[in-house]
Short mmCIF file of N, CA and C in Angstrom, two decimals:
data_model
loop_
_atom_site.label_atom_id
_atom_site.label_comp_id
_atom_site.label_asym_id
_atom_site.label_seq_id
_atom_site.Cartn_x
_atom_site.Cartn_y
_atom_site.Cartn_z
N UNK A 123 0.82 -1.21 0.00
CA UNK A 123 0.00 0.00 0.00
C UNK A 123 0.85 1.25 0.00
N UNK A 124 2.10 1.19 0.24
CA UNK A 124 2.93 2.50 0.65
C UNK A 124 3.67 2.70 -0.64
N UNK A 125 3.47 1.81 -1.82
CA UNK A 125 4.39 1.41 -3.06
C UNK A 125 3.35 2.17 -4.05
N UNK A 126 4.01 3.28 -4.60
CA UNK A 126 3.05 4.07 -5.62
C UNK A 126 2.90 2.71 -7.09
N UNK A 127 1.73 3.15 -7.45
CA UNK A 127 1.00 1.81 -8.30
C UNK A 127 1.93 1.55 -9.88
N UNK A 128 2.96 2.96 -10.02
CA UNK A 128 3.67 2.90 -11.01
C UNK A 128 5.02 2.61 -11.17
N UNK A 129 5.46 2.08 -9.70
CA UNK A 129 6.30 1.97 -8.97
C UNK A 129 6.03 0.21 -9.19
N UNK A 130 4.89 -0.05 -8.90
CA UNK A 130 5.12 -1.43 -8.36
C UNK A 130 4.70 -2.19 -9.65
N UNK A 131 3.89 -1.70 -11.04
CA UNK A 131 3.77 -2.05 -12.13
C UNK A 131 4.86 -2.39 -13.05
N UNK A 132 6.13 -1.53 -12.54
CA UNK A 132 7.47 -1.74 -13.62
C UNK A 132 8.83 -3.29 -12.96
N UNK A 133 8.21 -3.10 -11.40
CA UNK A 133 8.70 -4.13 -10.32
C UNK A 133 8.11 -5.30 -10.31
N UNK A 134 6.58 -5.58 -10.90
CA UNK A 134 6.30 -7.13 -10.49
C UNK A 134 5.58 -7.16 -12.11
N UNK A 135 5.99 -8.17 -12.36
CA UNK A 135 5.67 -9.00 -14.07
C UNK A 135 4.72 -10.11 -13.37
N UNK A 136 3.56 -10.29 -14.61
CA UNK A 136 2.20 -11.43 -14.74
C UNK A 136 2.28 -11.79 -15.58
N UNK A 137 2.04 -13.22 -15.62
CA UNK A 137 2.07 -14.21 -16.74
C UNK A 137 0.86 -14.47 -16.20
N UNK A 138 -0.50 -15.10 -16.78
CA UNK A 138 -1.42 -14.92 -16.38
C UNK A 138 -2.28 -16.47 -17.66
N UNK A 139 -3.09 -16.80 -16.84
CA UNK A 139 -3.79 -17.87 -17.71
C UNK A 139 -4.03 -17.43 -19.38
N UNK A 140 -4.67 -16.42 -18.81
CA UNK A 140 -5.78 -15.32 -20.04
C UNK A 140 -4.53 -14.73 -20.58
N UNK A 141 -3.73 -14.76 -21.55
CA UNK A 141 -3.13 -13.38 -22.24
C UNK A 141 -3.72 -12.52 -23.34
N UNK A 142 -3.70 -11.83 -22.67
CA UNK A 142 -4.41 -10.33 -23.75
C UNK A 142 -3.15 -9.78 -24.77
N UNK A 143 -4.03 -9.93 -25.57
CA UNK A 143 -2.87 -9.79 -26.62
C UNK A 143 -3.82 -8.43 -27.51
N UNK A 144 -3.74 -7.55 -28.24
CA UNK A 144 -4.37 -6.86 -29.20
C UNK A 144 -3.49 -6.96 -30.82
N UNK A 145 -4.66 -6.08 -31.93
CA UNK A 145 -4.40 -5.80 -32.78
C UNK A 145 -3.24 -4.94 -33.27
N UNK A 146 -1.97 -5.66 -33.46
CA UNK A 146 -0.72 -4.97 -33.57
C UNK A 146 0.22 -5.84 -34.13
N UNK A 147 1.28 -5.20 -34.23
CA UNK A 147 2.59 -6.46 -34.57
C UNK A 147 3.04 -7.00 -32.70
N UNK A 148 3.45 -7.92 -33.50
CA UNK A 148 4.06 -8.91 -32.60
C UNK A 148 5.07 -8.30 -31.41
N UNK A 149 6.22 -7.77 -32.20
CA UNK A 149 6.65 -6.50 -31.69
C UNK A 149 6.29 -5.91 -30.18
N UNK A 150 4.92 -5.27 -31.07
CA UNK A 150 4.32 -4.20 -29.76
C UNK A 150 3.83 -5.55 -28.69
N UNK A 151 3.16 -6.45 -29.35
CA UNK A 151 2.79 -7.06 -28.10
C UNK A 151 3.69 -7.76 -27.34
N UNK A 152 4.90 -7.87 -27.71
CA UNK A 152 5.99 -8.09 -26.30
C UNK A 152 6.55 -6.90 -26.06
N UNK A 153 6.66 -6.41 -26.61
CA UNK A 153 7.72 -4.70 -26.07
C UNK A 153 6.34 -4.02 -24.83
N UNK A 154 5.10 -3.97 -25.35
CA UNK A 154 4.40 -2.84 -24.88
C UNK A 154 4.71 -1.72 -25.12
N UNK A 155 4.98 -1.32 -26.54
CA UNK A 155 5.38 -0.36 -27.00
C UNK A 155 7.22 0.26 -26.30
N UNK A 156 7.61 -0.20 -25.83
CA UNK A 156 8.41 0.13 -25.37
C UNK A 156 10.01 0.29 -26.12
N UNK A 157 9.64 1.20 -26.73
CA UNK A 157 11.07 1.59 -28.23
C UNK A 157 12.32 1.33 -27.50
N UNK A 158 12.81 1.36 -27.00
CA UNK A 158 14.00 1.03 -25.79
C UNK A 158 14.38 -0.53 -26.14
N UNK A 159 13.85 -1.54 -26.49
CA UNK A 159 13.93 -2.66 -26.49
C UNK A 159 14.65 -2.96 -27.94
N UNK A 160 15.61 -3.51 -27.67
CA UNK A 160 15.83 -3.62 -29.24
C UNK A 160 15.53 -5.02 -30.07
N UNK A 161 16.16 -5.37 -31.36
CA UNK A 161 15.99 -6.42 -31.86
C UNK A 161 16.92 -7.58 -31.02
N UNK A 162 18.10 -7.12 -30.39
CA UNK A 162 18.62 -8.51 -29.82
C UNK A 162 17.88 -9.00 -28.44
N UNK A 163 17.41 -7.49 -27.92
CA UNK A 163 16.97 -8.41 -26.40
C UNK A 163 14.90 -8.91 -27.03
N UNK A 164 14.91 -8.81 -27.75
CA UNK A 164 13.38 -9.80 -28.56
C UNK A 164 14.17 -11.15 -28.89
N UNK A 165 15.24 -11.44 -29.82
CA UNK A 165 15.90 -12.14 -29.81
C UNK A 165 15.93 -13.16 -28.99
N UNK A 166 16.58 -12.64 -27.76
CA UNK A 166 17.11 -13.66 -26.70
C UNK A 166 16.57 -13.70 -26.03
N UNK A 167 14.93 -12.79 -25.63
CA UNK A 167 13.81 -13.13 -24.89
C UNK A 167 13.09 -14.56 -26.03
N UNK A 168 12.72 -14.34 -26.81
CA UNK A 168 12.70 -15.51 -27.57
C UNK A 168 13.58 -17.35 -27.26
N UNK A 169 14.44 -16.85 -27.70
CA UNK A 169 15.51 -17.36 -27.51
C UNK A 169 15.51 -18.38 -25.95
N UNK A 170 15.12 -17.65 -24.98
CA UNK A 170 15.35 -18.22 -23.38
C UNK A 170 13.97 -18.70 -22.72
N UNK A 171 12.36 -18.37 -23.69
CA UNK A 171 11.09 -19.10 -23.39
C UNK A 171 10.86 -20.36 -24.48
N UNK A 172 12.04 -20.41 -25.45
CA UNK A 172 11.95 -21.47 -26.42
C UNK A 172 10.27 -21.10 -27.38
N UNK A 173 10.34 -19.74 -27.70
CA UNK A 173 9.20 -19.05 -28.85
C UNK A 173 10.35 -18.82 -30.05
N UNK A 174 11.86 -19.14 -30.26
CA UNK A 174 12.15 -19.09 -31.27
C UNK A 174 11.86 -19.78 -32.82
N UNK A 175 11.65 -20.81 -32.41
CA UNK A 175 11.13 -21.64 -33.30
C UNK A 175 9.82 -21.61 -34.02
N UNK A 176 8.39 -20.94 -33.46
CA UNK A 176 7.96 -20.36 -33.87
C UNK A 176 7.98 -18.77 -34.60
N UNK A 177 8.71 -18.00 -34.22
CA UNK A 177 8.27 -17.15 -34.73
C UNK A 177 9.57 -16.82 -36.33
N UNK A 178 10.70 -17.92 -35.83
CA UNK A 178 11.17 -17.44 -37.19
C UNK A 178 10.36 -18.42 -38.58
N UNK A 179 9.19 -19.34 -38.07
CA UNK A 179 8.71 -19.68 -39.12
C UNK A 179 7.16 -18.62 -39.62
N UNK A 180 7.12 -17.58 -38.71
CA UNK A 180 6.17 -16.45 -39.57
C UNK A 180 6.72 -15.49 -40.44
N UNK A 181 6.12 -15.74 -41.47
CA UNK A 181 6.19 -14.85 -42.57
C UNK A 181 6.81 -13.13 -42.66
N UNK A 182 6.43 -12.51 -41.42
CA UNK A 182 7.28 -11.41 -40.91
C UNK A 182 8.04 -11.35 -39.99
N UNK A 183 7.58 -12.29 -39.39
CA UNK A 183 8.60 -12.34 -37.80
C UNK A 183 7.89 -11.23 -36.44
N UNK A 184 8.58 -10.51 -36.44
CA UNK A 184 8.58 -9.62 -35.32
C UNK A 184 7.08 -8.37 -36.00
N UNK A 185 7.25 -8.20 -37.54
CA UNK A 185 6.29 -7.47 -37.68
C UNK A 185 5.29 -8.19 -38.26
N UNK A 186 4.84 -9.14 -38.15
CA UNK A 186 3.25 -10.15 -38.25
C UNK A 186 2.67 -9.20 -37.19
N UNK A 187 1.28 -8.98 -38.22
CA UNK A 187 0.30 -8.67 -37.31
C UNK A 187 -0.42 -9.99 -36.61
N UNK A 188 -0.89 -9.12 -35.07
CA UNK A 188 -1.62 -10.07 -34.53
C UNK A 188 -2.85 -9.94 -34.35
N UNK A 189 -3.69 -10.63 -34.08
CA UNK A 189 -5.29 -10.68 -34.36
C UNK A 189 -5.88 -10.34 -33.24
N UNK A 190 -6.71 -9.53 -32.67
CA UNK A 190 -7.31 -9.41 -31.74
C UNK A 190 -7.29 -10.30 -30.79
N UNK A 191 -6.73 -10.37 -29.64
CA UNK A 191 -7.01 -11.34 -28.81
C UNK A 191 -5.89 -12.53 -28.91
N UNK A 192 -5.16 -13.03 -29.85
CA UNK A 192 -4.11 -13.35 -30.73
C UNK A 192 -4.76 -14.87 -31.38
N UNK A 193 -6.08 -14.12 -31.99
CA UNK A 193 -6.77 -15.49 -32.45
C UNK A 193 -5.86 -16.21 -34.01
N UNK A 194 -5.13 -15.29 -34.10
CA UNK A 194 -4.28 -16.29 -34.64
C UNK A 194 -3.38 -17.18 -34.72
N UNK A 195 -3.12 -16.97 -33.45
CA UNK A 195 -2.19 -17.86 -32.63
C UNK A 195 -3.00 -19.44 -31.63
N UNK A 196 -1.67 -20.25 -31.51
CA UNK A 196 -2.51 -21.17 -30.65
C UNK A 196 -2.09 -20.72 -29.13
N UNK A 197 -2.51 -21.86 -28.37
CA UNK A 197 -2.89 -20.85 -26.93
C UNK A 197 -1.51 -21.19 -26.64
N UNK A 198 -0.32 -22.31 -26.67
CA UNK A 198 0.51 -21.98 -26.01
C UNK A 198 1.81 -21.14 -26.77
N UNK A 199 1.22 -21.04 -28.12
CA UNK A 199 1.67 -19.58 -28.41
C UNK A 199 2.00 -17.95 -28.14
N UNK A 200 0.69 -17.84 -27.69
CA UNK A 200 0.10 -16.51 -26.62
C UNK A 200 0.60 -16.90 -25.24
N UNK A 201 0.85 -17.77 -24.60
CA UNK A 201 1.70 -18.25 -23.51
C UNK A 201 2.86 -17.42 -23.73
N UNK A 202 3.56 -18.14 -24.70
CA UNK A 202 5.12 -17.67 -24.95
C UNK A 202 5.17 -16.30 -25.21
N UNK A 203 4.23 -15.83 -25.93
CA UNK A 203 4.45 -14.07 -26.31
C UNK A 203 4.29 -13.56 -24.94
N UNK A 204 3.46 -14.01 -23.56
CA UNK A 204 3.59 -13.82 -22.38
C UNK A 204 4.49 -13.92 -21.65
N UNK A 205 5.71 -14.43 -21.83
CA UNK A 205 6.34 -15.17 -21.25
C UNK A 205 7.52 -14.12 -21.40
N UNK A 206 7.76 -13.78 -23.01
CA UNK A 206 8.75 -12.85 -23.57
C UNK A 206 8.49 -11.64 -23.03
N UNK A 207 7.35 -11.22 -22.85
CA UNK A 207 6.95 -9.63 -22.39
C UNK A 207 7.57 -9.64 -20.65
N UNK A 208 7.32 -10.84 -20.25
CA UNK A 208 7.65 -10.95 -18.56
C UNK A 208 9.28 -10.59 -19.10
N UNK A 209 9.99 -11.77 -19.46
CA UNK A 209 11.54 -11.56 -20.38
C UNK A 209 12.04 -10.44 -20.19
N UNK A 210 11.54 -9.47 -21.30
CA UNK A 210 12.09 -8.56 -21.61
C UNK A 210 12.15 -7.07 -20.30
N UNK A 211 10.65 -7.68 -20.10
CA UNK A 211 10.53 -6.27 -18.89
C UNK A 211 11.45 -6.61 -17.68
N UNK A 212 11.88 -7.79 -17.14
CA UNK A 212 12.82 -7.68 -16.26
C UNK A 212 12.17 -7.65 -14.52
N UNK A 213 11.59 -7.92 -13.92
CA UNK A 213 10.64 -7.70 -13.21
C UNK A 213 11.28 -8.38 -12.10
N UNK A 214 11.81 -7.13 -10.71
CA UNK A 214 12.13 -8.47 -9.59
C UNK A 214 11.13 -9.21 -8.78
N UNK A 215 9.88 -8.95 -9.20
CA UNK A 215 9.07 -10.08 -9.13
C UNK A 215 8.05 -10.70 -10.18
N UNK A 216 7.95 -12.13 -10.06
CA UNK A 216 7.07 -12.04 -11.18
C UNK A 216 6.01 -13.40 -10.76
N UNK A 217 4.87 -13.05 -11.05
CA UNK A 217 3.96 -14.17 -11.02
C UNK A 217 3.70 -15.09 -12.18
N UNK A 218 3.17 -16.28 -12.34
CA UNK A 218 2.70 -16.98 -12.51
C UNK A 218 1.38 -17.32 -12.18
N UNK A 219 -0.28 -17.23 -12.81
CA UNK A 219 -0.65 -17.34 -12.71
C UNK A 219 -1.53 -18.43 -13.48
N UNK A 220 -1.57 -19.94 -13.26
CA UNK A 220 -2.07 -20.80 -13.59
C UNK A 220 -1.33 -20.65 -15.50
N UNK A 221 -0.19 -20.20 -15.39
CA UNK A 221 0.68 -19.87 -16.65
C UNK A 221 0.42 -21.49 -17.49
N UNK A 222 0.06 -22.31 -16.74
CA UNK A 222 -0.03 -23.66 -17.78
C UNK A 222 -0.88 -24.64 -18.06
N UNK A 223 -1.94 -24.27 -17.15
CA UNK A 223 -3.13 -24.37 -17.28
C UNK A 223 -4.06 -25.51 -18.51
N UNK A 224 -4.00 -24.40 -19.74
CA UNK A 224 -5.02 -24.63 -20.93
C UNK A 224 -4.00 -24.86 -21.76
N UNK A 225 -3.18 -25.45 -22.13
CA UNK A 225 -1.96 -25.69 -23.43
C UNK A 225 -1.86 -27.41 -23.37
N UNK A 226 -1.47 -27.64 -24.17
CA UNK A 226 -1.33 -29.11 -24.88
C UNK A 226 0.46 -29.35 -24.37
N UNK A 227 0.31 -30.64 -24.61
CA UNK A 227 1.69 -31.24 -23.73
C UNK A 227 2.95 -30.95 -24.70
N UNK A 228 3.02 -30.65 -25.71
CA UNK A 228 4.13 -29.71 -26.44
C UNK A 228 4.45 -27.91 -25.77
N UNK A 229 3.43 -27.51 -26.03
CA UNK A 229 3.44 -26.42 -25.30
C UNK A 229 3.89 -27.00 -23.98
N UNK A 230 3.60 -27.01 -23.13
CA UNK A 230 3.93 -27.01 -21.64
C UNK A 230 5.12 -27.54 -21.43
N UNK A 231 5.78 -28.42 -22.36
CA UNK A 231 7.40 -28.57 -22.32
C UNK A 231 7.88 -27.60 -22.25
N UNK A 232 7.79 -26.80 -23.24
CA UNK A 232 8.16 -25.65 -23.42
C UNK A 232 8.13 -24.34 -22.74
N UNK A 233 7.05 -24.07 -21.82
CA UNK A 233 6.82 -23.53 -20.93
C UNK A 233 7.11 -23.89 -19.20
N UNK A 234 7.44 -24.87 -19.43
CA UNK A 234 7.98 -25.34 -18.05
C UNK A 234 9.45 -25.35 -18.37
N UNK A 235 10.16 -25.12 -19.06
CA UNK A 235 11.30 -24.61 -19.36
C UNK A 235 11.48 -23.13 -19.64
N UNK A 236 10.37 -22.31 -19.71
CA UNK A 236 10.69 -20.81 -19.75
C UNK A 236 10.54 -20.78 -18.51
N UNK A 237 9.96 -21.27 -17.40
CA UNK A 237 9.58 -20.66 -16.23
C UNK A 237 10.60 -20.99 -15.71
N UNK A 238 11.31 -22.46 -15.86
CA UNK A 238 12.79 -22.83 -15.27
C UNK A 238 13.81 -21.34 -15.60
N UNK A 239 13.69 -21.06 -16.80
CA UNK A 239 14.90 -19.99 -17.24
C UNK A 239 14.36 -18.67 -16.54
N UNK A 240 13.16 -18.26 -17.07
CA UNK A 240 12.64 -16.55 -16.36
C UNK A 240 12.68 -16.44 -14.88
N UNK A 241 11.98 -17.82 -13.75
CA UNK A 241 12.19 -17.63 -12.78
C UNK A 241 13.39 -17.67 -12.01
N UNK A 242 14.81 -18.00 -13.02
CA UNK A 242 16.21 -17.94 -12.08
C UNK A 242 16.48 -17.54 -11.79
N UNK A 243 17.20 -16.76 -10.20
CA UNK A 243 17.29 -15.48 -9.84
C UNK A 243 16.41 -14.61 -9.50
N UNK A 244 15.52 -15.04 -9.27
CA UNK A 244 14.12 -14.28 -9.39
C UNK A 244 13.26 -14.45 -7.98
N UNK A 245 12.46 -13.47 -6.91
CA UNK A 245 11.48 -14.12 -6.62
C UNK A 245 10.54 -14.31 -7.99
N UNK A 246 9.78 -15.51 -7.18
CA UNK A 246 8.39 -15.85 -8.41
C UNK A 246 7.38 -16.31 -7.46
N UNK A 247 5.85 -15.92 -7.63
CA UNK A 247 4.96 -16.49 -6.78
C UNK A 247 4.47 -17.27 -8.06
N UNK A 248 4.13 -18.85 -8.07
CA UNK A 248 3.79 -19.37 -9.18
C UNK A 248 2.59 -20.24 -8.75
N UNK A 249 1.47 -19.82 -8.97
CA UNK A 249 0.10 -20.15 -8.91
C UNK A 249 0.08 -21.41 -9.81
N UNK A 250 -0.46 -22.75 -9.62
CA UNK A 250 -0.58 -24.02 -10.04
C UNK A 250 -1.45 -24.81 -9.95
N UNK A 251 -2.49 -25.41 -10.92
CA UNK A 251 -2.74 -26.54 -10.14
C UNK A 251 -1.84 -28.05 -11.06
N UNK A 252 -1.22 -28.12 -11.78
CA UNK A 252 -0.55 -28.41 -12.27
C UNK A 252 0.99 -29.11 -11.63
N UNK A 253 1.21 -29.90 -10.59
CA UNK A 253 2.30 -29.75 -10.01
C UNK A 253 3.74 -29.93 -10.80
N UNK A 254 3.78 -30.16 -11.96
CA UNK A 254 4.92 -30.22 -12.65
C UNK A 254 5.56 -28.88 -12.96
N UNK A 255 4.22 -28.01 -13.00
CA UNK A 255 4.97 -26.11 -12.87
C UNK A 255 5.69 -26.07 -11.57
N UNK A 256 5.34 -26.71 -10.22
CA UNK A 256 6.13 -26.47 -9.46
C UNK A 256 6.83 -27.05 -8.43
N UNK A 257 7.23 -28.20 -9.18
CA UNK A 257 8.15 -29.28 -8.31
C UNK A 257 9.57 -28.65 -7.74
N UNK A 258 9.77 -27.89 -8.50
CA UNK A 258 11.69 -27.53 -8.51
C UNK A 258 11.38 -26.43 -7.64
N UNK A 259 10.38 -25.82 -7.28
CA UNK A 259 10.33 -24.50 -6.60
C UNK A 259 10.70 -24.98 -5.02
N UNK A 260 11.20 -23.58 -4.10
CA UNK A 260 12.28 -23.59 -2.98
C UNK A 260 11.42 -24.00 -2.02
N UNK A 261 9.77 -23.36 -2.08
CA UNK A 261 8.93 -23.45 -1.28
C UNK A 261 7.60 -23.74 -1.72
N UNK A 262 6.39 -24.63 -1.05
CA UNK A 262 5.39 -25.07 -1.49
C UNK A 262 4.49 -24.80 -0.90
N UNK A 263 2.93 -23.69 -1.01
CA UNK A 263 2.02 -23.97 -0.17
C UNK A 263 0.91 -24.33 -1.04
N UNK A 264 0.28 -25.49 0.14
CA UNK A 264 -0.62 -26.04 -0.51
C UNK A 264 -1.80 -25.28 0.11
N UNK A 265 -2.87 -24.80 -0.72
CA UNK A 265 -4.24 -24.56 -0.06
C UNK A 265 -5.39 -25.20 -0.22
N UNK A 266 -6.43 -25.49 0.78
CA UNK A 266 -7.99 -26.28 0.31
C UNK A 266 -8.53 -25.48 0.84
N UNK A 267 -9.68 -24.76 0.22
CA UNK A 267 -11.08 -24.30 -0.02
C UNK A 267 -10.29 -23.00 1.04
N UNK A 268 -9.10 -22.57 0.58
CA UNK A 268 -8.56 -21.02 1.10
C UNK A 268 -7.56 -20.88 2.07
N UNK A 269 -7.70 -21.94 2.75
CA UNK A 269 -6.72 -22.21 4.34
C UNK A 269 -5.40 -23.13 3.75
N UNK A 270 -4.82 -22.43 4.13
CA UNK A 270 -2.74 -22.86 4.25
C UNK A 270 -3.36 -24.60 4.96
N UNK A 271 -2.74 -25.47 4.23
CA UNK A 271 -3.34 -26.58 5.09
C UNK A 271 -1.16 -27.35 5.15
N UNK A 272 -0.64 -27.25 3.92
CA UNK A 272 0.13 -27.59 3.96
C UNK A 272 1.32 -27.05 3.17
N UNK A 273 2.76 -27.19 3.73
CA UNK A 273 4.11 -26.29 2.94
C UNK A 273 5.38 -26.91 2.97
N UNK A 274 6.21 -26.73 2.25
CA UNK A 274 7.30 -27.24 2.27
C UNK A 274 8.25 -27.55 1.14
N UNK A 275 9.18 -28.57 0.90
CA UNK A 275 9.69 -28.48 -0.72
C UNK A 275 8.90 -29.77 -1.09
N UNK A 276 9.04 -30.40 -2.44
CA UNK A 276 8.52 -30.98 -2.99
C UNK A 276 8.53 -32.38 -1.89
N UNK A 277 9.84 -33.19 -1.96
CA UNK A 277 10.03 -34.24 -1.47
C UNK A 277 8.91 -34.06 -0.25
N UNK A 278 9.51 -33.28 0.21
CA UNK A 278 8.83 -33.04 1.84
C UNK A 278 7.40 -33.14 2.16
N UNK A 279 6.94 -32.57 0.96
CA UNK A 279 5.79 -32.57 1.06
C UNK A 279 4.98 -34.20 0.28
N UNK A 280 5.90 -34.58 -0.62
CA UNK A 280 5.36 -36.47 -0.67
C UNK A 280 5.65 -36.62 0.35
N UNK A 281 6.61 -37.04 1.35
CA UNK A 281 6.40 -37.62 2.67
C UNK A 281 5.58 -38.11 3.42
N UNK A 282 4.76 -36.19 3.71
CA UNK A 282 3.59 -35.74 4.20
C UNK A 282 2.63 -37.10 4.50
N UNK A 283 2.21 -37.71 2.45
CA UNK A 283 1.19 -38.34 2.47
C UNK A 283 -0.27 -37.56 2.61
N UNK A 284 -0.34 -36.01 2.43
CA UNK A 284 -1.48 -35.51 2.57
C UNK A 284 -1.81 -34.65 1.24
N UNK A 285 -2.77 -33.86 1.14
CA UNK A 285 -3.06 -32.88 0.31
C UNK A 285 -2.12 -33.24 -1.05
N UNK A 286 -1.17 -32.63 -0.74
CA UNK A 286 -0.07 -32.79 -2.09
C UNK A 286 0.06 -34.04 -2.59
N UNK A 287 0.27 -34.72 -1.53
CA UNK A 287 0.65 -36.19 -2.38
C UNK A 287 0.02 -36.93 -2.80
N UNK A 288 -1.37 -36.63 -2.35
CA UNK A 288 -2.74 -37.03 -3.53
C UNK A 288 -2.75 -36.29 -4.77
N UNK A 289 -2.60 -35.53 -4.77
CA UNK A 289 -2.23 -34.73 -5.89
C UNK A 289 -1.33 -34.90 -6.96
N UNK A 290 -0.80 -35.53 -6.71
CA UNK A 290 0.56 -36.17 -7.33
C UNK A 290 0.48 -37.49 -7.45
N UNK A 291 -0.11 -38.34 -7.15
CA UNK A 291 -0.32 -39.41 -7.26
C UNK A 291 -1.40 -39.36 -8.26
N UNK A 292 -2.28 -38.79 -8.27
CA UNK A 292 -3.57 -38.41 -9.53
C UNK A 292 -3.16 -37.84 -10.81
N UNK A 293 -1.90 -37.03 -10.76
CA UNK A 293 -1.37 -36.25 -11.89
C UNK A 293 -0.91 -37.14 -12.30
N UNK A 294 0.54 -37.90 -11.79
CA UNK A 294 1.65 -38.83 -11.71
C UNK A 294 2.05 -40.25 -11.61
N UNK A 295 1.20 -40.59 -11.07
CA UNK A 295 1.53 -42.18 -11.06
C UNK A 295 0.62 -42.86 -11.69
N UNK A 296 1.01 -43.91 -12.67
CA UNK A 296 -0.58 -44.54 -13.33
C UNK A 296 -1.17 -45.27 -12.34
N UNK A 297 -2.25 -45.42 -12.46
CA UNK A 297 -3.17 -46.52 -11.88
C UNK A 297 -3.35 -48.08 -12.55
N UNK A 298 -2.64 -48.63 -11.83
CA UNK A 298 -2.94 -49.91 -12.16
C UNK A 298 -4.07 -50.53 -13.21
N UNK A 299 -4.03 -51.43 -14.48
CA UNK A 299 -5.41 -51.95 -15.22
C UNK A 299 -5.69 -52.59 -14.62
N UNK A 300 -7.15 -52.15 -14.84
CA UNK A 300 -8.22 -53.24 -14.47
C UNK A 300 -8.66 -54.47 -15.61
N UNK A 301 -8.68 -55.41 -15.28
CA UNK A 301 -9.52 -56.60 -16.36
C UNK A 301 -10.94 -56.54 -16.26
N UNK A 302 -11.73 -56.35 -17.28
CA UNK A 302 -12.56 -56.31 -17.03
C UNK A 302 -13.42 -57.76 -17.69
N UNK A 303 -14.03 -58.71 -16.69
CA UNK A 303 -14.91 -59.89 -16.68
C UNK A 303 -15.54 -59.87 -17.58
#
């Protein structure tokens, strides 16, 4: 509350389920207009969320327009253009918000390797229900229906045998076949 709101907008970066993307080049929608940015650090923001590979196969690259909303893109596309904007802006904090959510298991390779690279050095609060976004993280809280029920690092928290490690056992471990009579 004591942190003026323009102050704390240039300090904490969102990656966010939903990315809003508008009608513009590609460009603007990772820079945020921000002319300061040049072609190498798009580059190697590229480059370090693994969106290189896409975008040197568009037809303009950096100046492809994008479609409202970035309906021309697939969703873990608009991920990565999220991902680069966090990148580039530099943010000593940055969230994660259910960042992996809605994407297909190509995408999310890929994105669980930008979050490995963007969050290094970094605080990161990384919102999940997904536990493979946040196995490697330093600290874990688990919540049910709002209340802190359980915390700790990953291992620690399989131990437990509670909350989490049902959780992980449902994501993670197959379930045995059944024969069916």
């Amino acid at each position: 509350r004591e942190i003026p709101l323009e102050v704390l907008r240039t300090r904490v970066g969102l990656v966010a389920q939903e990315v809003f993307l508008f009608s513009d080049t590609l460009r603007n929608n990772v820079t945020l207009y921000d002319e300061s940015v040049s072609e190498a650090v798009l580059e190697d923001a590229a480059k370090a969320v693994g969106a290189d590979g896409f975008i040197r196969q568009l037809p303009e690259r950096w100046n492809m327009e994008v479609r409202e909303r970035g309906a021309s893109l697939s969703v873990g596309q608009r991920q990565l253009i999220a991902f680069m904007r966090a990148y580039v802006a530099r943010p000593a904090v940055l969230v994660l918000d259910e960042a992996t959510s809605s994407i297909d298991s190509e995408s999310e390779r890929l994105i669980q390797e930008a979050t490995r690279r963007i969050t290094k050095d970094r605080t990161s609060l990384v919102v999940a229900h997904r536990l493979s976004t946040i196995q490697e993280a330093d600290a874990i809280f688990v919540f049910d229906s709002g209340k802190l029920v359980e915390q700790g690092a990953h291992a620690d928290l399989l131990a437990q045998e509670g909350i989490y490690r049902n959780l992980y056992e449902k994501q993670f471990v197959a379930l045995p076949s059944r024969s069916v009579d």
